[in-house]
Tab-separated table of N, CA, C and O in Angstrom:
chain	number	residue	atom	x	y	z
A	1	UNK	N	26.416	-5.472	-19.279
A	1	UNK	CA	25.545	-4.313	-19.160
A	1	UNK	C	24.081	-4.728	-19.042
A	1	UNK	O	23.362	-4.375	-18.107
A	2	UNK	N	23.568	-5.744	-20.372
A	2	UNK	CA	22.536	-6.092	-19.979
A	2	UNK	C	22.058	-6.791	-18.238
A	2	UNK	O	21.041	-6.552	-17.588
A	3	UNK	N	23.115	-7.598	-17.924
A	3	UNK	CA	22.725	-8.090	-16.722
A	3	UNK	C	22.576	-7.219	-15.577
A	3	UNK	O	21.799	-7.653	-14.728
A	4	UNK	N	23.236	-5.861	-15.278
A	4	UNK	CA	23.102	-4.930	-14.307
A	4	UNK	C	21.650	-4.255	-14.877
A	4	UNK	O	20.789	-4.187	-14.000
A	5	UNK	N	21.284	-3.789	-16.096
A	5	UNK	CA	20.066	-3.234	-16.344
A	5	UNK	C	19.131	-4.077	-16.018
A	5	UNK	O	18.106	-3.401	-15.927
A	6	UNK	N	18.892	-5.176	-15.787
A	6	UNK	CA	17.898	-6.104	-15.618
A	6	UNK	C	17.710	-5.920	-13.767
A	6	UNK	O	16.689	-5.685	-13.121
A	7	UNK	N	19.169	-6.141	-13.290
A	7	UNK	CA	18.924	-6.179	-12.018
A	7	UNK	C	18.790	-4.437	-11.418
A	7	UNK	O	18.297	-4.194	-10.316
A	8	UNK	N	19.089	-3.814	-11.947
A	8	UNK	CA	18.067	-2.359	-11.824
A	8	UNK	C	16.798	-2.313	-11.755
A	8	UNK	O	16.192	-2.032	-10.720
A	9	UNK	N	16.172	-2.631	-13.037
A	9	UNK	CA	15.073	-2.924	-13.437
A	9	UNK	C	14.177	-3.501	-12.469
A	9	UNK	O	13.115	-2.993	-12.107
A	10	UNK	N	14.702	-4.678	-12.039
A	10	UNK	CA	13.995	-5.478	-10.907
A	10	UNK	C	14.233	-4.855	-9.424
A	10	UNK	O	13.423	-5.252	-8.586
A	11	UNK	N	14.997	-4.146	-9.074
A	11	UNK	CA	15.385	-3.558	-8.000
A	11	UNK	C	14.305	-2.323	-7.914
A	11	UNK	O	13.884	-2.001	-6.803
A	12	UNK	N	13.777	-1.505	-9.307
A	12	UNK	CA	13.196	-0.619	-9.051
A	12	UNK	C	11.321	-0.864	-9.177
A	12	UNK	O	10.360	-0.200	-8.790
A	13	UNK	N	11.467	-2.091	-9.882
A	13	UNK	CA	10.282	-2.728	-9.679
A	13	UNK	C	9.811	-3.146	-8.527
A	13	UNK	O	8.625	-2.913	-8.294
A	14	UNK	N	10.583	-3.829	-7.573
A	14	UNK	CA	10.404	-4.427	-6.355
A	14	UNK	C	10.415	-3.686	-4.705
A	14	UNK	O	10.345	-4.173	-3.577
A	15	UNK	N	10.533	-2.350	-5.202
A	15	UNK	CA	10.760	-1.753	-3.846
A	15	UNK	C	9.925	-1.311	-3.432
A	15	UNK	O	9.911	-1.019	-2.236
A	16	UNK	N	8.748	-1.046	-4.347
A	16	UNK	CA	7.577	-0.056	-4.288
A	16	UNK	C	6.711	-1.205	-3.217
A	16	UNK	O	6.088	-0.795	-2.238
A	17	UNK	N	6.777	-2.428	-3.521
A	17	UNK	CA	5.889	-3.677	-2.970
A	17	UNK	C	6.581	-3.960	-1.734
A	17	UNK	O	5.900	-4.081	-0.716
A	18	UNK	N	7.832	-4.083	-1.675
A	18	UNK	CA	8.227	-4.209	-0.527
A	18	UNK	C	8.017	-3.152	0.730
A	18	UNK	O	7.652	-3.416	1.875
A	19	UNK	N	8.373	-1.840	0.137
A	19	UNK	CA	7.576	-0.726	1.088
A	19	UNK	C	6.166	-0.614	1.451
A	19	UNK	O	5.624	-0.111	2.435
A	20	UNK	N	5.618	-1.316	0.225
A	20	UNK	CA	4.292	-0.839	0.608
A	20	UNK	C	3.820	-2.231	1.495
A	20	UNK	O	3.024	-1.935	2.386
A	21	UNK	N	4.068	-3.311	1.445
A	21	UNK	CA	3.861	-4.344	1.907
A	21	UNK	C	4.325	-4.292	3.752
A	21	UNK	O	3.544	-4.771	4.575
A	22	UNK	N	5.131	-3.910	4.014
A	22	UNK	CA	5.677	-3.277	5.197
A	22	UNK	C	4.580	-2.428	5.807
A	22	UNK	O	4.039	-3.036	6.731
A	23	UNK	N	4.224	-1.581	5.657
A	23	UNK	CA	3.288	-0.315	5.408
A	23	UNK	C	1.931	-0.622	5.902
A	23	UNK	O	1.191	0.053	6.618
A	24	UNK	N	1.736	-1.962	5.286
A	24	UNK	CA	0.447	-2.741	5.471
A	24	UNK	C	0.422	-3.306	6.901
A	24	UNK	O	-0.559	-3.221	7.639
A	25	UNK	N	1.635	-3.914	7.241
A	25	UNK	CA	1.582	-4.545	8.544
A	25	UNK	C	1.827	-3.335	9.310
A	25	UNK	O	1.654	-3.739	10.460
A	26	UNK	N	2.162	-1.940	9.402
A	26	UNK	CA	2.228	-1.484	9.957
A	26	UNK	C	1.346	-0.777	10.338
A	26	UNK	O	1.362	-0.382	11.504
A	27	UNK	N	0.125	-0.345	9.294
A	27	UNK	CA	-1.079	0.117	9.350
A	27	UNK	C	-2.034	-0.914	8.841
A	27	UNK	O	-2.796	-0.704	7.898
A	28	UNK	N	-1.956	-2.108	9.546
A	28	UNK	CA	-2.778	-3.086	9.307
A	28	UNK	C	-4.098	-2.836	9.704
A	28	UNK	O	-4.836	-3.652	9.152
A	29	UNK	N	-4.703	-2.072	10.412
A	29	UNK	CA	-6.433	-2.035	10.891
A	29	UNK	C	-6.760	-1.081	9.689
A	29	UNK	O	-7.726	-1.172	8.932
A	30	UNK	N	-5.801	-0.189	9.670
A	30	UNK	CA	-6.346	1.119	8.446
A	30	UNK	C	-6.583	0.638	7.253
A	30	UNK	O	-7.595	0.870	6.592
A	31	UNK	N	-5.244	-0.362	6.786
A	31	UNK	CA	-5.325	-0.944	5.691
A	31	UNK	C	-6.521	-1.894	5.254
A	31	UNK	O	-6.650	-2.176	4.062
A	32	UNK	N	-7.227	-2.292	6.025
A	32	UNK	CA	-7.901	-3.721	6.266
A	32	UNK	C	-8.965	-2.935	5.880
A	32	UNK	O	-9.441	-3.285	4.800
A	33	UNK	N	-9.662	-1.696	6.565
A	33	UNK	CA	-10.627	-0.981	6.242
A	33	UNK	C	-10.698	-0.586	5.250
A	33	UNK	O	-11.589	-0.789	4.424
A	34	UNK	N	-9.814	0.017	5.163
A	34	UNK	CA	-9.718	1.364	3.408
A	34	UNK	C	-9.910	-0.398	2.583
A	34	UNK	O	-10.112	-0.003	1.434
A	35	UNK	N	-9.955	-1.651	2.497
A	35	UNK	CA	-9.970	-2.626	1.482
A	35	UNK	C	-11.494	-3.387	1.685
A	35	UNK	O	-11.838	-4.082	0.729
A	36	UNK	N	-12.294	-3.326	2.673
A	36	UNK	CA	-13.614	-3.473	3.023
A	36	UNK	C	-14.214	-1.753	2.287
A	36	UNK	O	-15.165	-1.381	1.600
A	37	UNK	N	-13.587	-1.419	2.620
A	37	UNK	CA	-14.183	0.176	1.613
A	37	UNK	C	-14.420	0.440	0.465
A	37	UNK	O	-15.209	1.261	-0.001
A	38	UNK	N	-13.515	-0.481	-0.181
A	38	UNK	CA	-13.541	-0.541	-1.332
A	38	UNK	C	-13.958	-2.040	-1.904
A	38	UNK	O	-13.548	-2.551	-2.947
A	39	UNK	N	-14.886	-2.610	-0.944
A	39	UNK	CA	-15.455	-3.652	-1.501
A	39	UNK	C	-15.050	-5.142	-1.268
A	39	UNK	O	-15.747	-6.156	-1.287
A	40	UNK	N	-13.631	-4.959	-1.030
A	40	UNK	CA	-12.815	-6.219	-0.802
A	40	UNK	C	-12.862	-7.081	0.501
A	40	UNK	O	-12.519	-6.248	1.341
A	41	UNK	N	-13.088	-8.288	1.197
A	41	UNK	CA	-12.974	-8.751	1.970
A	41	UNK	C	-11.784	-8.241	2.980
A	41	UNK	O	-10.794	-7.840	2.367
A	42	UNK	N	-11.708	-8.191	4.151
A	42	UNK	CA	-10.774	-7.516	4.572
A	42	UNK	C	-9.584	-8.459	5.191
A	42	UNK	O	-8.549	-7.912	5.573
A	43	UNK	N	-9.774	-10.191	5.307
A	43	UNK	CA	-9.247	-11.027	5.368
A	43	UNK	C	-8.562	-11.697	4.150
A	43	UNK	O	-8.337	-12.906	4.099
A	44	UNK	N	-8.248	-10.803	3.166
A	44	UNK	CA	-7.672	-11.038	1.888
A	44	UNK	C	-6.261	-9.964	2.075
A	44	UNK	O	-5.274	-9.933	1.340
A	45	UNK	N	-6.472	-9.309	3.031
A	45	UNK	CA	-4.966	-8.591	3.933
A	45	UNK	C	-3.767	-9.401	3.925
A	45	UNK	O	-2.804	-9.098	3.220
A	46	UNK	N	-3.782	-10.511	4.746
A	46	UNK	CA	-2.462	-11.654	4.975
A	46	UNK	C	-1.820	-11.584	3.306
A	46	UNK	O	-0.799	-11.017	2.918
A	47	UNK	N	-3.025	-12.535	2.368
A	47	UNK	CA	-2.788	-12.965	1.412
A	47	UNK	C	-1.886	-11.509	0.048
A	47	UNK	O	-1.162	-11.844	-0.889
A	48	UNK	N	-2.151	-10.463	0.294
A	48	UNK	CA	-2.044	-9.242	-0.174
A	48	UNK	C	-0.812	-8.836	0.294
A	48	UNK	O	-0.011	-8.708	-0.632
A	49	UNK	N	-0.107	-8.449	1.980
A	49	UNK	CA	0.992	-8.402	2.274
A	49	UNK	C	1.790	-9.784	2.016
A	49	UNK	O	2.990	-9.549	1.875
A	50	UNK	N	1.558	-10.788	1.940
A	50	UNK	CA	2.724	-11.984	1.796
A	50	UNK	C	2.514	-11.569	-0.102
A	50	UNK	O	3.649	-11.289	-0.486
A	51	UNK	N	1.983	-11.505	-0.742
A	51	UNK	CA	2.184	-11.306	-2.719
A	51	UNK	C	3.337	-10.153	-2.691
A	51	UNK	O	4.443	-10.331	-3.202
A	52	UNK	N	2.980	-9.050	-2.087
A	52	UNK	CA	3.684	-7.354	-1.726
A	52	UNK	C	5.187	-7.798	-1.501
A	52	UNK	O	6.130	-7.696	-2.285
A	53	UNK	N	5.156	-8.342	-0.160
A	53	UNK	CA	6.765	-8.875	0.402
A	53	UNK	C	7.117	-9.860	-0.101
A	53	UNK	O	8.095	-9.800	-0.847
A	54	UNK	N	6.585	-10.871	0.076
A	54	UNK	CA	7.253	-12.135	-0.817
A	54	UNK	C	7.612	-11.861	-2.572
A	54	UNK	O	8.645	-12.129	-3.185
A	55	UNK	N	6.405	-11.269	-3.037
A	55	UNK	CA	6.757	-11.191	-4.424
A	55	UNK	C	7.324	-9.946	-4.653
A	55	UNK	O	7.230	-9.628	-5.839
A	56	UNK	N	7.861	-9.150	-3.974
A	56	UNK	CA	8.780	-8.353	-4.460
A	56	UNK	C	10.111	-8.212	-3.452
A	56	UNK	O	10.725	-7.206	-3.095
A	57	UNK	N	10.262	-9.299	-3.211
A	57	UNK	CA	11.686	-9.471	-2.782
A	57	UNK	C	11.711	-11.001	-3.871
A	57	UNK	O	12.755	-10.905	-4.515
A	58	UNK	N	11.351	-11.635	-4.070
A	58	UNK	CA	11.670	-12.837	-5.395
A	58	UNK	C	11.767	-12.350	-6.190
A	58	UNK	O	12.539	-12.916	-6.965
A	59	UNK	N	10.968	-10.544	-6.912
A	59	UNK	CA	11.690	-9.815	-8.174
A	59	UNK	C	12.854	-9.981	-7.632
A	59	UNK	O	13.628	-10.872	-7.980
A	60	UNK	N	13.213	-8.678	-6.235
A	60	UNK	CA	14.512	-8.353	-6.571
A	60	UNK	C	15.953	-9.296	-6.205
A	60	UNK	O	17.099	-8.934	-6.467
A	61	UNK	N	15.674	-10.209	-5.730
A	61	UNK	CA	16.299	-10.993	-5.846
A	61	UNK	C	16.326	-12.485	-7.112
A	61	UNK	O	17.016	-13.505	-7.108
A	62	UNK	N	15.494	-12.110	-7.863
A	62	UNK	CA	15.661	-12.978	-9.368
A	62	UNK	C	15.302	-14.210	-9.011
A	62	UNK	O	15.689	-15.116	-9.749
A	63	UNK	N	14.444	-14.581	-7.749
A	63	UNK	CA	14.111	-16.062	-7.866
A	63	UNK	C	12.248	-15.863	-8.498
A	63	UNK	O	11.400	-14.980	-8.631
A	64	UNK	N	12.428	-17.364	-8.726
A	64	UNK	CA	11.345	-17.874	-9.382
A	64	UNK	C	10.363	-16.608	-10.694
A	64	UNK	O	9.161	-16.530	-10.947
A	65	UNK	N	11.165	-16.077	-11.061
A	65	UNK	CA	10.908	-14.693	-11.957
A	65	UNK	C	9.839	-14.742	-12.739
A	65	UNK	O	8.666	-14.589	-12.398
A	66	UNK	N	10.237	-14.945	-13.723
A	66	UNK	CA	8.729	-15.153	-14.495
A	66	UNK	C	7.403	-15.379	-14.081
A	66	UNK	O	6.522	-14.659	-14.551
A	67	UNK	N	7.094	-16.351	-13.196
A	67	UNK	CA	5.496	-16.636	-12.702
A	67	UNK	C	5.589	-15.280	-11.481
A	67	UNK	O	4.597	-14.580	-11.686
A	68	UNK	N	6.269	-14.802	-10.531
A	68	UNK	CA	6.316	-13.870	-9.978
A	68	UNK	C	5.800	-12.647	-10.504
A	68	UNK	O	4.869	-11.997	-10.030
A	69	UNK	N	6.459	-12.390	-11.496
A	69	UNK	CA	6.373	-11.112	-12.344
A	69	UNK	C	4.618	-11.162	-13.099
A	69	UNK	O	3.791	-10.251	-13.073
A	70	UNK	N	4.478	-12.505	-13.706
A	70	UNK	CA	3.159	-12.559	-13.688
A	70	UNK	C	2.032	-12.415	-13.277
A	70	UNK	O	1.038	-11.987	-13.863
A	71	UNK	N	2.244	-12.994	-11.621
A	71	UNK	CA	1.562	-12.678	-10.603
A	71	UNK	C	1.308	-11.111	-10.225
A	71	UNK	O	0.205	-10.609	-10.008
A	72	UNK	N	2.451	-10.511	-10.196
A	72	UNK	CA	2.879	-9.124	-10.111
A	72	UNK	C	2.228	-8.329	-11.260
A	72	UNK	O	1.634	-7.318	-10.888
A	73	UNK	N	2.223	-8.554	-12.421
A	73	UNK	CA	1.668	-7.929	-13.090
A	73	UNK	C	-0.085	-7.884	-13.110
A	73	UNK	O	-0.840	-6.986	-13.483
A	74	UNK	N	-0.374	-9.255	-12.543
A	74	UNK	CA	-1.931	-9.185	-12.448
A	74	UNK	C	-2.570	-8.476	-11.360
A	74	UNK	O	-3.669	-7.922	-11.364
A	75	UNK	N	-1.418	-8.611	-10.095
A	75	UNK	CA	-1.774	-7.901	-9.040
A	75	UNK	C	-1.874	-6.378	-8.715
A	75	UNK	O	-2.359	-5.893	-7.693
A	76	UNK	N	-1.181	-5.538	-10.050
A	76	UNK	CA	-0.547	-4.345	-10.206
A	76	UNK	C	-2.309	-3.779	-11.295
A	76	UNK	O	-3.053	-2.832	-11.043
A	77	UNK	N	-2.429	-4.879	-12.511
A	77	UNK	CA	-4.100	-4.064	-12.374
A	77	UNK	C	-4.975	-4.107	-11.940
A	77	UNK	O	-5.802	-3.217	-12.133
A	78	UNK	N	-5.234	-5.204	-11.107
A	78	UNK	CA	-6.052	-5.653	-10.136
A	78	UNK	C	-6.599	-4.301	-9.174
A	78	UNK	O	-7.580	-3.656	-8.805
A	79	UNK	N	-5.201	-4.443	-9.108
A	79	UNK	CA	-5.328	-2.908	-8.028
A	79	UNK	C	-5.811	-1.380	-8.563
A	79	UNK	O	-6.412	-0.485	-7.969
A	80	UNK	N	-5.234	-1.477	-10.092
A	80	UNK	CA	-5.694	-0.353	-10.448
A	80	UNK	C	-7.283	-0.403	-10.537
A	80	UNK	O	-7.768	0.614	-10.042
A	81	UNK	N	-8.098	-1.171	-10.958
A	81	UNK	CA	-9.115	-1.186	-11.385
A	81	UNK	C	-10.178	-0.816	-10.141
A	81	UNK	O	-11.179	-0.101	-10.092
A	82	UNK	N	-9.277	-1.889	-8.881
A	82	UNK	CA	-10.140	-1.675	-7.614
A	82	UNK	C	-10.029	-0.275	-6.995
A	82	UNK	O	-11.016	0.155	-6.396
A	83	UNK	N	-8.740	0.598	-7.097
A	83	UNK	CA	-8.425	1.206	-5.929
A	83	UNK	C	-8.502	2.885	-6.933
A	83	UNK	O	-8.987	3.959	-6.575
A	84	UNK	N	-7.919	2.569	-8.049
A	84	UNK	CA	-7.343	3.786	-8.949
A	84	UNK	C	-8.332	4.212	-10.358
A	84	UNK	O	-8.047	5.061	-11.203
A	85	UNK	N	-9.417	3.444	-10.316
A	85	UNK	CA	-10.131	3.896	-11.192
A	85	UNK	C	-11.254	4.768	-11.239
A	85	UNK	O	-12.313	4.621	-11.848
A	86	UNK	N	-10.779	5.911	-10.338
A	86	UNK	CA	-11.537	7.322	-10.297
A	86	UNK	C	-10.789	8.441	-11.002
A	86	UNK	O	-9.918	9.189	-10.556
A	87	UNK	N	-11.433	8.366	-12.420
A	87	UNK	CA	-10.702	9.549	-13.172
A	87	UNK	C	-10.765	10.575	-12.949
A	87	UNK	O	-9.866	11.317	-13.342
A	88	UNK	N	-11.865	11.086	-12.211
A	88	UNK	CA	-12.271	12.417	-12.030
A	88	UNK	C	-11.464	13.276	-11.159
A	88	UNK	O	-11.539	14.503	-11.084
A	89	UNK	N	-10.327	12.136	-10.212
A	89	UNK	CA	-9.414	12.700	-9.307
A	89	UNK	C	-8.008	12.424	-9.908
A	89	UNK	O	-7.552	11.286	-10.017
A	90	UNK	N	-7.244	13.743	-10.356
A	90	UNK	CA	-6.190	13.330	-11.182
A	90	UNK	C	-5.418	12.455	-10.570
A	90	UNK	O	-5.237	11.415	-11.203
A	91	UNK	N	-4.694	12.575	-9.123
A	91	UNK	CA	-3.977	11.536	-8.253
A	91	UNK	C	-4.431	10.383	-8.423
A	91	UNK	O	-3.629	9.561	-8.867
A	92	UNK	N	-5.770	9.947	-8.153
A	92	UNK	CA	-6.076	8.530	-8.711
A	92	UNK	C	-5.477	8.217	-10.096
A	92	UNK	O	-4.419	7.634	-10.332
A	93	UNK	N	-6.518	8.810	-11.101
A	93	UNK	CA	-5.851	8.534	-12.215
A	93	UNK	C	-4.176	8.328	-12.491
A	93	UNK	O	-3.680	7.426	-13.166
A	94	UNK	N	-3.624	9.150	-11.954
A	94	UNK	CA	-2.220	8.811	-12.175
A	94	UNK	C	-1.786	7.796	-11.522
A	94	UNK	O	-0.861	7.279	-12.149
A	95	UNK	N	-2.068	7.133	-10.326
A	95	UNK	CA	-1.982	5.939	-9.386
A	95	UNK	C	-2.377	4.759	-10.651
A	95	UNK	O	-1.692	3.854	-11.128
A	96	UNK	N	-3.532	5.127	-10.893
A	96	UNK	CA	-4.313	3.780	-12.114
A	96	UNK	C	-3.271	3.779	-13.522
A	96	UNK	O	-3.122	2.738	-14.163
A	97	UNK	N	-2.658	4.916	-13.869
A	97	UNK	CA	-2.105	4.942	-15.205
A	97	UNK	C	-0.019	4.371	-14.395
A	97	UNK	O	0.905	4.066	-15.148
A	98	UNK	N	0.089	4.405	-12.998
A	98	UNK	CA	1.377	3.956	-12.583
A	98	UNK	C	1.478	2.522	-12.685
A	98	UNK	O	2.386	1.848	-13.170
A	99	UNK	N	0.080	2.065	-11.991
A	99	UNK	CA	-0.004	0.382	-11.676
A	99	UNK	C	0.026	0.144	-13.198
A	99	UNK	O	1.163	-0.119	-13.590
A	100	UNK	N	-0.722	0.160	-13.964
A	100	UNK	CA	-0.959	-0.037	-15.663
A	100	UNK	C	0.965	-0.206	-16.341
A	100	UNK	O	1.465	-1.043	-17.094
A	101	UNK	N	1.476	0.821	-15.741
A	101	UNK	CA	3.093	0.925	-16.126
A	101	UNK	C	4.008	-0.366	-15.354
A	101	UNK	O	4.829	-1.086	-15.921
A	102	UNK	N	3.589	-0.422	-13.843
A	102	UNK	CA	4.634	-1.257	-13.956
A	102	UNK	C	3.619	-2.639	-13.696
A	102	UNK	O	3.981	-3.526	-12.924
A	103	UNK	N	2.250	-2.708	-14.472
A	103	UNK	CA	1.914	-4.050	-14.842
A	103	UNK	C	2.836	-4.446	-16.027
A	103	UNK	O	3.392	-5.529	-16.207
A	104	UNK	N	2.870	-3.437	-16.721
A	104	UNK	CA	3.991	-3.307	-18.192
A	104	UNK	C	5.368	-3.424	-17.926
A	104	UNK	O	5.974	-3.606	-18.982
A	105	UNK	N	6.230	-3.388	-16.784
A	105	UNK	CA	7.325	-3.536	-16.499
A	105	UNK	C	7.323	-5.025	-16.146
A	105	UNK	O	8.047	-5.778	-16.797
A	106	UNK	N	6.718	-5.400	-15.367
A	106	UNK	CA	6.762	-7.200	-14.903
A	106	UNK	C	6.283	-7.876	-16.500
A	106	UNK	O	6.598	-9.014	-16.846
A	107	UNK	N	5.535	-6.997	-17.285
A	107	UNK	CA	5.474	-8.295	-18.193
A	107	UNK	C	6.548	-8.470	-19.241
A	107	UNK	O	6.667	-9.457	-19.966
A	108	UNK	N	7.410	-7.266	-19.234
A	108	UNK	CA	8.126	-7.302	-19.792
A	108	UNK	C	9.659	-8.474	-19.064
A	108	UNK	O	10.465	-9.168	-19.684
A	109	UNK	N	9.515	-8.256	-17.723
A	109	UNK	CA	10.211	-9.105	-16.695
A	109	UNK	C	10.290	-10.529	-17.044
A	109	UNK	O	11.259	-11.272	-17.197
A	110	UNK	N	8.249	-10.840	-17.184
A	110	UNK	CA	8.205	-12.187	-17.135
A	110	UNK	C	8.686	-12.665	-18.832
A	110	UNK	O	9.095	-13.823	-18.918
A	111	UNK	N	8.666	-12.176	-19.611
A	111	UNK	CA	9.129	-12.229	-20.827
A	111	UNK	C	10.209	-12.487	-21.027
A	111	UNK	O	10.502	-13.599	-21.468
A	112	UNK	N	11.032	-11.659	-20.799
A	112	UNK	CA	12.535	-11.742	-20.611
A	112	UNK	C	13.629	-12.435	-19.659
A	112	UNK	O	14.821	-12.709	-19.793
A	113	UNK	N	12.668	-12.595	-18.627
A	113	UNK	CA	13.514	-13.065	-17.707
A	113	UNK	C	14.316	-12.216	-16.171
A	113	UNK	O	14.216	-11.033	-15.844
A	114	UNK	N	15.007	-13.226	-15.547
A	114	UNK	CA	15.643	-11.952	-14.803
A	114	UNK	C	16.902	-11.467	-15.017
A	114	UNK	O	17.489	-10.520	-14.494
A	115	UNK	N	17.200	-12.161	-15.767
A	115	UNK	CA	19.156	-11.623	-16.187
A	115	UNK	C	19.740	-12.592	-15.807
A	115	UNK	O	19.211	-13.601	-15.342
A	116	UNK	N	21.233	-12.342	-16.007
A	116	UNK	CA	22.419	-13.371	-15.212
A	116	UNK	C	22.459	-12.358	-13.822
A	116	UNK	O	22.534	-13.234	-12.961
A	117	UNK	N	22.457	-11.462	-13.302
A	117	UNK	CA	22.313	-11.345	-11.700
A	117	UNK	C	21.539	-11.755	-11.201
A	117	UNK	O	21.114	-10.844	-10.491
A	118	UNK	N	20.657	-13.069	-10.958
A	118	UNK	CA	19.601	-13.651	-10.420
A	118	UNK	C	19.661	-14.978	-9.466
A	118	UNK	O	20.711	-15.557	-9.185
A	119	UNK	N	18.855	-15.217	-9.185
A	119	UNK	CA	19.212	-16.625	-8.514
A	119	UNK	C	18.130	-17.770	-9.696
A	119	UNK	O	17.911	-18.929	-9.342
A	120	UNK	N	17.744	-17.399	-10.617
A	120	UNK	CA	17.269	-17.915	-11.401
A	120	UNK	C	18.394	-18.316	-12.258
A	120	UNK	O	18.535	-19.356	-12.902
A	121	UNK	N	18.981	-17.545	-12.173
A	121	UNK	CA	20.524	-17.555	-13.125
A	121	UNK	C	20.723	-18.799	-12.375
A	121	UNK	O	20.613	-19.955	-12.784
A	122	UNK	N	20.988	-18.433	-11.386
A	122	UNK	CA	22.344	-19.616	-10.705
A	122	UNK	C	21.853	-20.767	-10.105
A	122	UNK	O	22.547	-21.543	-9.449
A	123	UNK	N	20.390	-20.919	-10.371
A	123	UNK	CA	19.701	-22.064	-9.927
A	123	UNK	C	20.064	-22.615	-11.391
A	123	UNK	O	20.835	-23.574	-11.443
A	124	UNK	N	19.537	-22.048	-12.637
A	124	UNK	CA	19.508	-22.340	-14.149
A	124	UNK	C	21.483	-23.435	-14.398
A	124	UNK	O	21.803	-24.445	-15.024
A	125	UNK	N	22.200	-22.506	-13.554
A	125	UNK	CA	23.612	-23.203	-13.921
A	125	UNK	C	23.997	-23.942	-13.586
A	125	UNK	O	24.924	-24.519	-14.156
A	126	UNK	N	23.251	-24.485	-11.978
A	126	UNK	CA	23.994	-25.449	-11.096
A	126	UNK	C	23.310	-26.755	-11.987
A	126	UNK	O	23.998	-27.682	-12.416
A	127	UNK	N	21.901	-26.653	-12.171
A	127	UNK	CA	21.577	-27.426	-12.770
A	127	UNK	C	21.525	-28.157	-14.135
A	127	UNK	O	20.752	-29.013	-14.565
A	128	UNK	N	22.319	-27.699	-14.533
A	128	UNK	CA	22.905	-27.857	-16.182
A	128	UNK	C	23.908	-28.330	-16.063
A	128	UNK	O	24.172	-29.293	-16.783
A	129	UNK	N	24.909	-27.834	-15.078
A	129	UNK	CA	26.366	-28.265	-14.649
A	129	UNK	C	26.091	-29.397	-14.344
A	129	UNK	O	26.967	-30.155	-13.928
């Protein structure tokens, strides 16, 4: 049981980045702007969609977990602080109080681990074997 809740867990952690990471290359000029808009270099794009896709397909697939999830979690307030910290607009705020949640879900990730459904798992066994 624990091992399917974990790989839930990471499945519902990881989709939001993977969509949105997609999203990015697909509205890559818009995206690039709205992140010069908000202050950010706009050649920090590449580096932003490969964290998005790469690191949330290594959640949901359980490789390299822990430093992922770490990464993930720094990248999750990062964002809030840059993008979601206008209280005065409740949607923001709730965007800033979501990232804050699942900064709290990856750290709980990187803590714990990814489960036995992982490839962390089965990297962890071959090599013990």
């Amino acid at each position: 049981m624990n091992a399917s809740l974990a790989l839930f867990g990471r499945i519902g952690l990881s989709l939001i980045f993977i969509i949105s990471g997609w999203g990015k290359i697909a509205a890559y000029a818009g995206t690039q702007q709205y992140m010069e808009s908000a202050g950010l270099p706009g050649a920090l794009l590449p580096l932003v969609i490969a964290l998005e896709l790469g690191g949330g397909l290594a959640i949901l697939t359980g490789a390299f977990t822990r430093w992922i999830a770490l990464a993930m979690a720094a990248f999750s307030l990062v964002s809030a602080v840059v993008f979601h910290a206008h209280f005065d607009d409740a949607a923001q705020a709730i965007n800033f109080w979501k990232n804050v949640a699942m900064a709290g879900g990856f750290l709980m990730v990187a803590a714990h681990g990814a489960g036995a459904l992982s490839l962390d798992h089965l990297w962890n066994k071959r090599r013990n074997a």
